[in-house]
Tab-separated table of C-alpha atoms and ligand atoms in Angstrom:
chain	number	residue	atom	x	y	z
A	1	UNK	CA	125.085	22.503	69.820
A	2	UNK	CA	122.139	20.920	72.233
A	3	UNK	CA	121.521	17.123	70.993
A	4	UNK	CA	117.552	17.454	71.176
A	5	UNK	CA	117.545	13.444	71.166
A	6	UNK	CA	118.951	13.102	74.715
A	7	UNK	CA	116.249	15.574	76.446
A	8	UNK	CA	113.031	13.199	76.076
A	9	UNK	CA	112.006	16.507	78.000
A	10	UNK	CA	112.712	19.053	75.628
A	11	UNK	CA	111.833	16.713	72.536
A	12	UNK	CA	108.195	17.724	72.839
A	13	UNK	CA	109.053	21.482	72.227
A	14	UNK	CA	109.003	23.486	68.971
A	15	UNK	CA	112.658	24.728	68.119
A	16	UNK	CA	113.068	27.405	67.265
A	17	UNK	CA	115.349	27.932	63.845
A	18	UNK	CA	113.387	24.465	62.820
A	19	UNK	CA	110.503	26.057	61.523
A	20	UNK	CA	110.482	27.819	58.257
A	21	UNK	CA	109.993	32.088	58.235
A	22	UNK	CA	106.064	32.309	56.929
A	23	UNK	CA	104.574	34.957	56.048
A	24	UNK	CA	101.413	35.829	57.588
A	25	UNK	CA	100.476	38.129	54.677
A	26	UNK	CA	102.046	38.189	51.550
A	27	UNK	CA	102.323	41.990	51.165
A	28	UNK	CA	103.450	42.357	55.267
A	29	UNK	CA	106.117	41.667	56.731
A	30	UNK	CA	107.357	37.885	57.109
A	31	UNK	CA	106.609	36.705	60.783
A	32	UNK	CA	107.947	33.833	62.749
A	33	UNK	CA	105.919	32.064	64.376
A	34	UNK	CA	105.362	32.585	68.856
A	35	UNK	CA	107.469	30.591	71.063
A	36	UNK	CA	106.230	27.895	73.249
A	37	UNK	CA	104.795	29.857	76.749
A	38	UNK	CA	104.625	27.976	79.478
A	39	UNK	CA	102.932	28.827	83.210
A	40	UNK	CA	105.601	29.750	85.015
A	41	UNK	CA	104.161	28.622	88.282
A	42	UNK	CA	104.266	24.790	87.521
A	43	UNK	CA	107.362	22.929	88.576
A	44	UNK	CA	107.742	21.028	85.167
A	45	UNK	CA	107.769	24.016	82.912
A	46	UNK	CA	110.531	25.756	85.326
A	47	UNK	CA	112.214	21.979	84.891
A	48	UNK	CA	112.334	22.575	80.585
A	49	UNK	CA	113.150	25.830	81.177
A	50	UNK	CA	116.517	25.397	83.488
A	51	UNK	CA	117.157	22.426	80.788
A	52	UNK	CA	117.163	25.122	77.861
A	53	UNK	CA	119.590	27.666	80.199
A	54	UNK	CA	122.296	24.888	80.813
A	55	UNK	CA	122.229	24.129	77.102
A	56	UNK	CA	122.944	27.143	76.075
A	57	UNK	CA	119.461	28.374	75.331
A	58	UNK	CA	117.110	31.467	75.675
A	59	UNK	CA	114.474	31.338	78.077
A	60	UNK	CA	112.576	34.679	78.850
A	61	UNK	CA	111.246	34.841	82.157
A	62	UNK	CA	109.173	36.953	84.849
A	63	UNK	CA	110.573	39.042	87.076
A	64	UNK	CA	108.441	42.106	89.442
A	65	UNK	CA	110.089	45.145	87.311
A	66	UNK	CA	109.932	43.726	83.561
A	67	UNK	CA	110.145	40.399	81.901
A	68	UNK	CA	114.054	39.375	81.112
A	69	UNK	CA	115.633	37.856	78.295
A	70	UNK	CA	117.765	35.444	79.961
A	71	UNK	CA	120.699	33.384	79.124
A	72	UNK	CA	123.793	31.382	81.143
A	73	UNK	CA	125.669	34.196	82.384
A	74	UNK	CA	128.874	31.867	82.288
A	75	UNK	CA	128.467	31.003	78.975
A	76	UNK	CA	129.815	33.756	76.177
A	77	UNK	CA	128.109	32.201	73.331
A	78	UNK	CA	124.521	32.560	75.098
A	79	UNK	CA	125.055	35.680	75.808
A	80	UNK	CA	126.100	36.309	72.154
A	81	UNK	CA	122.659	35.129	71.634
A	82	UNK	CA	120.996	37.483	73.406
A	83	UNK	CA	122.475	40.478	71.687
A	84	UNK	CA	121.220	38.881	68.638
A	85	UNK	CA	117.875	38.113	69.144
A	86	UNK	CA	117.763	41.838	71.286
A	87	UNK	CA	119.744	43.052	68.134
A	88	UNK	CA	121.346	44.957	71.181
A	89	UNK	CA	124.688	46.882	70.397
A	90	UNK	CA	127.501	44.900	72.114
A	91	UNK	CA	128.638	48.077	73.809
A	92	UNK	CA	125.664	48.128	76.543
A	93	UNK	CA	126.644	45.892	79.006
A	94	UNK	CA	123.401	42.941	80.605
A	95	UNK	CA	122.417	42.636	84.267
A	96	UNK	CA	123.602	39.158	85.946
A	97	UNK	CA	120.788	37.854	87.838
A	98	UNK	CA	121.148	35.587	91.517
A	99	UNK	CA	119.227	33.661	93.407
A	100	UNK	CA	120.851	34.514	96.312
A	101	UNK	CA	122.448	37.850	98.069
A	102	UNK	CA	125.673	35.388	99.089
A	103	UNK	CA	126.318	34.578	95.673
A	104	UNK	CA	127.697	38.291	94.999
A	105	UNK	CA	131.301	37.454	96.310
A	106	UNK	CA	131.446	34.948	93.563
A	107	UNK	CA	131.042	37.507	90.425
A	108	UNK	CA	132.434	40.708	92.802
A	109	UNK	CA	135.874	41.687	93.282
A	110	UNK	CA	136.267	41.071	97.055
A	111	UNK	CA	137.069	44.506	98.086
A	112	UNK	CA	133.700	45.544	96.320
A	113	UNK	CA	131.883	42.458	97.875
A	114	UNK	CA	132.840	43.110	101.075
A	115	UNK	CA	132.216	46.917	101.178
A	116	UNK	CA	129.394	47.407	103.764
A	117	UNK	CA	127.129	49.632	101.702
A	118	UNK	CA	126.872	46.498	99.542
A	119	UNK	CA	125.410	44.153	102.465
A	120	UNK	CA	123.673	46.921	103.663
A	121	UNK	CA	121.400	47.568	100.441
A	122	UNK	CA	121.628	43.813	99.784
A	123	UNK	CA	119.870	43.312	103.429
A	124	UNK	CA	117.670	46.038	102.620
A	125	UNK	CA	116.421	45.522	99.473
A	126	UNK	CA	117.320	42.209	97.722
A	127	UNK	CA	115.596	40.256	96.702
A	128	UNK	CA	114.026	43.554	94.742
A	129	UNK	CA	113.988	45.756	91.870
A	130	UNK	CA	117.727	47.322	92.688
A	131	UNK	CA	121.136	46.628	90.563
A	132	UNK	CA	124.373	46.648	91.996
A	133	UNK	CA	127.244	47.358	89.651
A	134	UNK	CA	130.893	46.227	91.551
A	135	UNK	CA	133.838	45.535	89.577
A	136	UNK	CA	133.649	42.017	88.343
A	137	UNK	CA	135.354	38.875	88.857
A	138	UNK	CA	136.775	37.357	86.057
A	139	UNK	CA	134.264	34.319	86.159
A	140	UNK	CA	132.296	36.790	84.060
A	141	UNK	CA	133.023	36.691	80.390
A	142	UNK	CA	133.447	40.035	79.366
A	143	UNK	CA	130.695	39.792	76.383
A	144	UNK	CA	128.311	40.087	79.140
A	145	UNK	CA	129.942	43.522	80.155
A	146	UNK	CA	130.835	45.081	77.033
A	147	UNK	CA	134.238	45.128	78.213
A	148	UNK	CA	133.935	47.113	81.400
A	149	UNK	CA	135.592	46.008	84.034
A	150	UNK	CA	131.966	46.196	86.332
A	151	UNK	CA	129.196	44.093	86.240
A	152	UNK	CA	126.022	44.563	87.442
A	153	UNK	CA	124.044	42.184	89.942
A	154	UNK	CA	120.234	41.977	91.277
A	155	UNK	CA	118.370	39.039	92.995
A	156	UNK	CA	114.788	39.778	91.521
A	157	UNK	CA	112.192	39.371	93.954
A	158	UNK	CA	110.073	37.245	91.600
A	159	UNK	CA	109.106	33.647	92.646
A	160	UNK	CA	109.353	32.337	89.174
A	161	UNK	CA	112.907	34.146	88.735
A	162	UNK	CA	114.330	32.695	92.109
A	163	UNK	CA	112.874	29.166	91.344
A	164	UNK	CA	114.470	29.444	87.648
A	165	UNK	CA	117.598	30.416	88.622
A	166	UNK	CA	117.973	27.905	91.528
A	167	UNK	CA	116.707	25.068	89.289
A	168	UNK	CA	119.169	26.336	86.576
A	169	UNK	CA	122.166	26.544	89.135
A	170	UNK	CA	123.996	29.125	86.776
A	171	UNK	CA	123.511	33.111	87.347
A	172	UNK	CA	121.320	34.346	84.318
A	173	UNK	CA	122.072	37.618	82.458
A	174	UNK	CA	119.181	38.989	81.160
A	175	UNK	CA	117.844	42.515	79.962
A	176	UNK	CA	114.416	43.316	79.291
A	177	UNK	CA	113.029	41.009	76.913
A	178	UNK	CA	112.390	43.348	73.912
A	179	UNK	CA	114.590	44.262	70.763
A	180	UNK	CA	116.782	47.246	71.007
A	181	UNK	CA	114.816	50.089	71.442
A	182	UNK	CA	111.704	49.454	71.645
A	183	UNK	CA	109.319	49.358	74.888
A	184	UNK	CA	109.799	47.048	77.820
A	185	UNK	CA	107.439	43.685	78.166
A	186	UNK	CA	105.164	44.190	81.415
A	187	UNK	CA	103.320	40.981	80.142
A	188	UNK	CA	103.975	37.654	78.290
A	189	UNK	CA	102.271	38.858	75.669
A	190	UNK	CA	104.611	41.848	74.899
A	191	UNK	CA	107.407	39.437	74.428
A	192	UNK	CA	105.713	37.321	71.702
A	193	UNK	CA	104.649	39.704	69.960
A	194	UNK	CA	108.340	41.569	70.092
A	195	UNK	CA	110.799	38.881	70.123
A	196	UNK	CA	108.378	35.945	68.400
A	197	UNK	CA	110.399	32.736	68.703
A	198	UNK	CA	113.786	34.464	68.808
A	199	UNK	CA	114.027	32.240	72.112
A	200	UNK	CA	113.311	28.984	73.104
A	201	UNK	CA	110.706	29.265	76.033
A	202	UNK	CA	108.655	32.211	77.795
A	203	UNK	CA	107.903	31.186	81.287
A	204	UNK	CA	104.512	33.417	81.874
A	205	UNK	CA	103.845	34.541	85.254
A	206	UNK	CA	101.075	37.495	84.540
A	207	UNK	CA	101.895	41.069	84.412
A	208	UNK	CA	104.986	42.495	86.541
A	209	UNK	CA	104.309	44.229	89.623
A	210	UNK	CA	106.629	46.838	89.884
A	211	UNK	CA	106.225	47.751	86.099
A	212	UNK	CA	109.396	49.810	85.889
A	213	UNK	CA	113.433	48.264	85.238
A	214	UNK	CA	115.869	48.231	88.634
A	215	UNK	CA	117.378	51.246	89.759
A	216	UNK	CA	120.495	50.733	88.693
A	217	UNK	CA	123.501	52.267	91.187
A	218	UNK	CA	127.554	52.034	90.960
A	219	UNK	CA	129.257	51.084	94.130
A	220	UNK	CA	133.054	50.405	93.115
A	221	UNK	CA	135.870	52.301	94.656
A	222	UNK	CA	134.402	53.855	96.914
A	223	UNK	CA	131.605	56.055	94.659
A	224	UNK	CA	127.894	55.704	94.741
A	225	UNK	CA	126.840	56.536	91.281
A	226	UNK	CA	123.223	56.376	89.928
A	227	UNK	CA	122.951	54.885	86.529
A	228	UNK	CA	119.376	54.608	86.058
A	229	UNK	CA	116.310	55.394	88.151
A	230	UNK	CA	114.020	52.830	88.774
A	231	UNK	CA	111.610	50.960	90.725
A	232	UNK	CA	113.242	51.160	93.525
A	233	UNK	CA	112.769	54.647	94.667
A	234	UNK	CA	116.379	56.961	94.974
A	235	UNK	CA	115.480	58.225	98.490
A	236	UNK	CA	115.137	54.897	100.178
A	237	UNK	CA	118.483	54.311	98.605
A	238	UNK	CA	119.962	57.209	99.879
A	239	UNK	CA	118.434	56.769	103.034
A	240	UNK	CA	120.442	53.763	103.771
A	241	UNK	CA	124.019	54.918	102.616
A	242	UNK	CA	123.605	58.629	101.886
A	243	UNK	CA	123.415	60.607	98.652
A	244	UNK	CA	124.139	59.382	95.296
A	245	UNK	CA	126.149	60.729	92.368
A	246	UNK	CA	123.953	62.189	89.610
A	247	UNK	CA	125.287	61.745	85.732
A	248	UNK	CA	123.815	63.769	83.470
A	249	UNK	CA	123.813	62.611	79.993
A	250	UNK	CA	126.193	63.818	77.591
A	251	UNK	CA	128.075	65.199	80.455
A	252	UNK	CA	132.009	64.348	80.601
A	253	UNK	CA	132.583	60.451	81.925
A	254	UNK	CA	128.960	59.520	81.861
A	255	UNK	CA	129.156	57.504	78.336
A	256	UNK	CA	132.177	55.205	80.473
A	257	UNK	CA	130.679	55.026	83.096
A	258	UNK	CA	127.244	54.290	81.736
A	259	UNK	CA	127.511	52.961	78.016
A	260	UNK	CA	123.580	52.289	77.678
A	261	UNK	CA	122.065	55.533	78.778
A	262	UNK	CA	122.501	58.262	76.215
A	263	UNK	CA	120.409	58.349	72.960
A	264	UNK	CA	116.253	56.776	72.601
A	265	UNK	CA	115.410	54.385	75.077
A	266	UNK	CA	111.795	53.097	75.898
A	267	UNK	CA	109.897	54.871	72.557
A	268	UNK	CA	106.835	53.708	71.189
A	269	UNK	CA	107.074	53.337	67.636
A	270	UNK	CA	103.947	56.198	67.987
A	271	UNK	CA	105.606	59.528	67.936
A	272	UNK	CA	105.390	60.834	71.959
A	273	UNK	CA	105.179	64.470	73.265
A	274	UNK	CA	105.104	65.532	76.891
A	275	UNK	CA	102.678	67.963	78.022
A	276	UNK	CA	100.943	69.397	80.690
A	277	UNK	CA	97.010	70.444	80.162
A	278	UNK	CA	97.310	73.345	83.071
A	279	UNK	CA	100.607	74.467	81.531
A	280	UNK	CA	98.406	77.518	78.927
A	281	UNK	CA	101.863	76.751	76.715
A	282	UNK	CA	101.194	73.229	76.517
A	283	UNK	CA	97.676	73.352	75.613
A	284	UNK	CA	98.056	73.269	71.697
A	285	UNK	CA	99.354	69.735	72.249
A	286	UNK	CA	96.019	68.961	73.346
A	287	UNK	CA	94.303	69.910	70.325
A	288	UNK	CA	93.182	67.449	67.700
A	289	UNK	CA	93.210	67.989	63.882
A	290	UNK	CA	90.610	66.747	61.833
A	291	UNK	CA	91.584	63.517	60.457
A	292	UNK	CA	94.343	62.930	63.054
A	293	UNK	CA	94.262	60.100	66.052
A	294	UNK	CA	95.758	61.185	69.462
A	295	UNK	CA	95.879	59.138	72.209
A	296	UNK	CA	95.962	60.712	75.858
A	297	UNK	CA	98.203	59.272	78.499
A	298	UNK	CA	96.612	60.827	81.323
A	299	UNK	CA	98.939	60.423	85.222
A	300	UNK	CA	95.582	60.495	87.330
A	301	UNK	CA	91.488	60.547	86.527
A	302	UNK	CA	91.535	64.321	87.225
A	303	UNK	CA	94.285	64.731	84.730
A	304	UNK	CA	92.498	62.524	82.698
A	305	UNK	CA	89.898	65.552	82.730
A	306	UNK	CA	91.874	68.473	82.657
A	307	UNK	CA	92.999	67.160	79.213
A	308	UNK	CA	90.017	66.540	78.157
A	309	UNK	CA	88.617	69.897	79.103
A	310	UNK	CA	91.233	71.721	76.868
A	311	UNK	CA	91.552	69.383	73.973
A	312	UNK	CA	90.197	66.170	72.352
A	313	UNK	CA	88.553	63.716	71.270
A	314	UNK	CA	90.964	61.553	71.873
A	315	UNK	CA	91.291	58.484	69.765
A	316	UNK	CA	92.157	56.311	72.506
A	317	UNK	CA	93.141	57.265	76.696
A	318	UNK	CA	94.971	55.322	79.333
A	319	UNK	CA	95.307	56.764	82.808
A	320	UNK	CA	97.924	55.446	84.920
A	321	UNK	CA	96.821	55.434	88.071
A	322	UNK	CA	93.214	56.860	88.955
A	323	UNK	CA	94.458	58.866	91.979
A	324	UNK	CA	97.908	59.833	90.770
A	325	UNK	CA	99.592	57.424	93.007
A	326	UNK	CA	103.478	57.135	91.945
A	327	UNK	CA	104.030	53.528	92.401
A	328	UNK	CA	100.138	52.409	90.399
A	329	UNK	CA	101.482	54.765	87.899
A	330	UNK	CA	105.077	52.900	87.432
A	331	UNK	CA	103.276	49.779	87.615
A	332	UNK	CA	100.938	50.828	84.560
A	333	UNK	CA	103.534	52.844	82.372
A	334	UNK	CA	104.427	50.091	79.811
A	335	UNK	CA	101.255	48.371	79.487
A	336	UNK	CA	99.383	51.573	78.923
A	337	UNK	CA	102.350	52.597	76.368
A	338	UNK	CA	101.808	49.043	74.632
A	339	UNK	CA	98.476	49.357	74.542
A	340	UNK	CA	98.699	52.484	73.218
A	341	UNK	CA	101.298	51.911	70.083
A	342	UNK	CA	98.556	49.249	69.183
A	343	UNK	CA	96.129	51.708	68.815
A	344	UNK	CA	96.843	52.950	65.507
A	345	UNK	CA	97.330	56.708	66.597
A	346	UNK	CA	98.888	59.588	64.419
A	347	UNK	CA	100.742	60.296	68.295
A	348	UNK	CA	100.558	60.087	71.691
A	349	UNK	CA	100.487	63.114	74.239
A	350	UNK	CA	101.746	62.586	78.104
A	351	UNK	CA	101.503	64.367	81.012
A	352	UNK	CA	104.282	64.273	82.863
A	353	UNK	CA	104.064	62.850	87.059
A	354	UNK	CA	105.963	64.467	89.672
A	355	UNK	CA	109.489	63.914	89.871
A	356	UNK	CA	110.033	62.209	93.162
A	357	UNK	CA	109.649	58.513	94.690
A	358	UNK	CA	108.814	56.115	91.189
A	359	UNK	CA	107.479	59.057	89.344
A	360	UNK	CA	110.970	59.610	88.628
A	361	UNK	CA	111.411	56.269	86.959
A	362	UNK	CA	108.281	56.715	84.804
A	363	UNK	CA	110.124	60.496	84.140
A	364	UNK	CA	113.082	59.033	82.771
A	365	UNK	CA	111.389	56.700	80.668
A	366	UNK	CA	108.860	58.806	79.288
A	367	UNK	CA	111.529	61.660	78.548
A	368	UNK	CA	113.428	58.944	76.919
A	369	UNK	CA	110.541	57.898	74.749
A	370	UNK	CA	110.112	61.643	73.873
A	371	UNK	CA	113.373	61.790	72.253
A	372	UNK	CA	113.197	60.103	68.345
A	373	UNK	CA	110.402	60.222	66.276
A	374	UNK	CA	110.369	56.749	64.422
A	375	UNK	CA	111.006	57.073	61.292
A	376	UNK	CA	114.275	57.948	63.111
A	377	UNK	CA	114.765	54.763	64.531
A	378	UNK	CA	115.415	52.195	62.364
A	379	UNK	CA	118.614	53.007	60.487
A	380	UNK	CA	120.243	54.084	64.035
A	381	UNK	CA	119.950	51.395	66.099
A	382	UNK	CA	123.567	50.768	66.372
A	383	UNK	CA	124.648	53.732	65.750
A	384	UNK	CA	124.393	55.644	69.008
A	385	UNK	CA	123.739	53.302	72.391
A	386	UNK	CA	120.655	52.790	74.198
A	387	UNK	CA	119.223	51.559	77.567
A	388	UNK	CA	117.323	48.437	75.890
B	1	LIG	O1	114.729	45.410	86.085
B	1	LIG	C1	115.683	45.239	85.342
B	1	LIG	O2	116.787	45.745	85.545
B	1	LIG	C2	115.468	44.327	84.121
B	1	LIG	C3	115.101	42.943	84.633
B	1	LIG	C4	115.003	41.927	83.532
B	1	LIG	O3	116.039	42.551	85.604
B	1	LIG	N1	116.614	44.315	83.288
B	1	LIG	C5	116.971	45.368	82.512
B	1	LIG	O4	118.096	45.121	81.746
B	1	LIG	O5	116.377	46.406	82.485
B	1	LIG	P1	118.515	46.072	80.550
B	1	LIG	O6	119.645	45.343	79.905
B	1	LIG	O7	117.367	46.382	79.699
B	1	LIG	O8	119.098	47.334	81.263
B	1	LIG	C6	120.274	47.213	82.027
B	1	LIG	C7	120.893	48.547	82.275
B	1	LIG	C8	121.465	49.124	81.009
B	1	LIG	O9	121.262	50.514	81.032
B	1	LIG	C9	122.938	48.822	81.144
B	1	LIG	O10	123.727	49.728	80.405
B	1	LIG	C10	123.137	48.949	82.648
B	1	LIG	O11	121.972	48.394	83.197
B	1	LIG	N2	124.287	48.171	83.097
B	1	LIG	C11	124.400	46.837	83.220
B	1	LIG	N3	125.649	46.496	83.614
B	1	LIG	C12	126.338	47.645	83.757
B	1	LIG	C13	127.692	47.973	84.100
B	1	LIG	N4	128.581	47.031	84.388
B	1	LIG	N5	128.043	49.278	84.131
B	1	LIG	C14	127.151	50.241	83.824
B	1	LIG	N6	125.861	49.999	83.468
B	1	LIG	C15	125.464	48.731	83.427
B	2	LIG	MG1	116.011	47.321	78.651
């Protein structure tokens, strides 16, 4: 365990597991109290934080898809951490994170290192929102894997991330700082409230500019598989090294080959329906019931008013990008789906974006979130896998 006395630097930190559960009402739910967040832009808070990663800690940081959760990647009981304070089924494996596109041939077999396609979408598009999974060296404990023989690697193209990591000097796995589940942090403030001082630090570095997780693509042995679309749109992809393999879920070898895609991924604990106001079969979804809230996720302004002209009120709206534009929209999906489970709605209706360039990563996520009502949720969460 860390000895607190010999970090004068850390000694001025709350720990967490030091302070006592309280409850913030007594007929709510007990609450722990928010984890130190520091600016992730100053030198000396990037210094604790690197201090906290070597010692085995939990320090959730920045990157330009979503916030991470991030741990020693080298060190199994960190990473056993992580699962815990994710409560993340051991079976879904984390992303390893590097500062650097050279470091892949240390955590890579060589034969998957060296495969061109690799350097070629490296060049391309690291540091960036794009996950490499290569079969792994065996450097990498397997509790970072869940026992598959792959691991995935991205260079984030955050400044905070690439300073953290450096100043660490270990590779960091992290997933998206939430619990299992639920929706992905865009903003410090979606981690505290989700994960409260289940880590150590949160380095803050404002709201994520891509908005969406890494496209996540297998290159081992030869295939080029897509896992998971992402911010990092499929056609630039296949643009560089041609087209990629499409699993469907459910469909024979996807579950191996992907262990965190099939089931509820992304939901707001708001029940979520997809529907289209110029679809006349979708229109009913529009409608509100006396005595019922319904908030409108609207893709543009003018479908903002197409909804509006065939249902409502609605209790509470977020567009997600005024003109429709695919990337604004990716950027704004999980702080408009935050802000909208605060709300205190009765449910949420979407309308879906077209499904090409990032639209198709806010597609997959919002189809995901579409799948489980909650009261659903809460007695499954290790019972089938997920993408959180
Ligand atoms: O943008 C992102 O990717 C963010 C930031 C923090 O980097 N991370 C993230 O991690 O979204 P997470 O754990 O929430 O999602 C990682 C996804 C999961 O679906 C997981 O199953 C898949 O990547 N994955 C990771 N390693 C894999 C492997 N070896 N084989 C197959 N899938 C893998
Ligand atoms: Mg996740």
């Amino acid at each position: 365990m860390r000895d607190r006395g010999e970090r004068a630097i850390l000694r001025e930190m709350p720990t967490p597991g030091d302070a006592p559960i309280r409850e913030r009402d007594p007929s709510g739910p007990p609450t722990r109290p928010a984890p130190p967040v520091l600016p992730g832009d100053d030198p000396g808070a990037i210094a604790v934080a690197a201090e906290w990663l070597r010692t085995g800690g939990l320090v959730v940081f920045p990157t330009e898809t979503v916030y991470g959760l991030g741990a020693n990647a080298l060190d199994a009981r960190a990473v056993a951490r992580v699962f815990a304070a994710k409560e993340r089924p051991a079976f879904d494996p984390l992303i390893v994170h590097l500062a650097d596109a050279s470091e892949v041939g240390a955590y890579a077999e060589m034969a998957d290192a060296d495969d061109p396609r690799v350097a070629r979408l490296a060049a391309r598009f690291w540091p960036g929102p794009l996950t490499l999974v290569l079969r792994k060296r065996a450097v990498i404990p397997g509790i970072v894997t869940a026992g598959l023989p792959t691991v995935g690697l991205r260079v984030p193209d955050h400044p905070v991330a690439r300073a953290l990591i450096r100043a660490a000097g270990v590779p960091l796995a992290a997933p998206s700082a939430n619990r299992f589940g639920h929706l992905s942090p865009t903003r410090a403030a979606h981690v505290v409230a989700g994960l409260g001082s289940r880590v150590d630090l949160v380095l803050d570095g404002g709201p994520c500019r891509v908005g969406v997780e890494s496209t996540v693509i297998l290159l081992a042995a030869g295939r080029a598989v897509l896992l998971r679309p992402g911010g990092l749109a499929i056609e630039a992809i296949e643009a560089e090294i041609g087209n990629l393999e499409v699993l469907v879920d459910g469909a024979p070898g996807t579950a191996e080959l992907a262990p965190g895609r099939s089931g509820s991924h992304y939901a707001p604990l708001t029940p979520l329906e997809l529907a289209d106001p110029r679809d006349p079969d979708a229109v009913l979804a529009f409608a509100v019931q006396p005595g019922e809230r319904v908030g409108l996720l609207a893709a543009s302004s003018a479908g903002r008013a197409a909804a509006e002209a065939v249902g409502g009120p609605f209790a509470a709206v977020e567009v997600l990008d005024a003109d429709g534009d695919l990337v604004g929209a990716a950027a704004r999906l999980f702080d408009a789906l935050h802000a909208l489970q605060a709300a205190n709605l009765s449910r949420i209706v979407a309308q879906p974006v077209p499904d090409r360039g990032l639209g198709r990563a806010v597609m997959d996520r919002l189809r995901r979130a579409t799948h489980d009502a909650p009261a659903g949720r809460a007695g499954d969460q290790y019972g089938r896998a997920g993408d959180q």
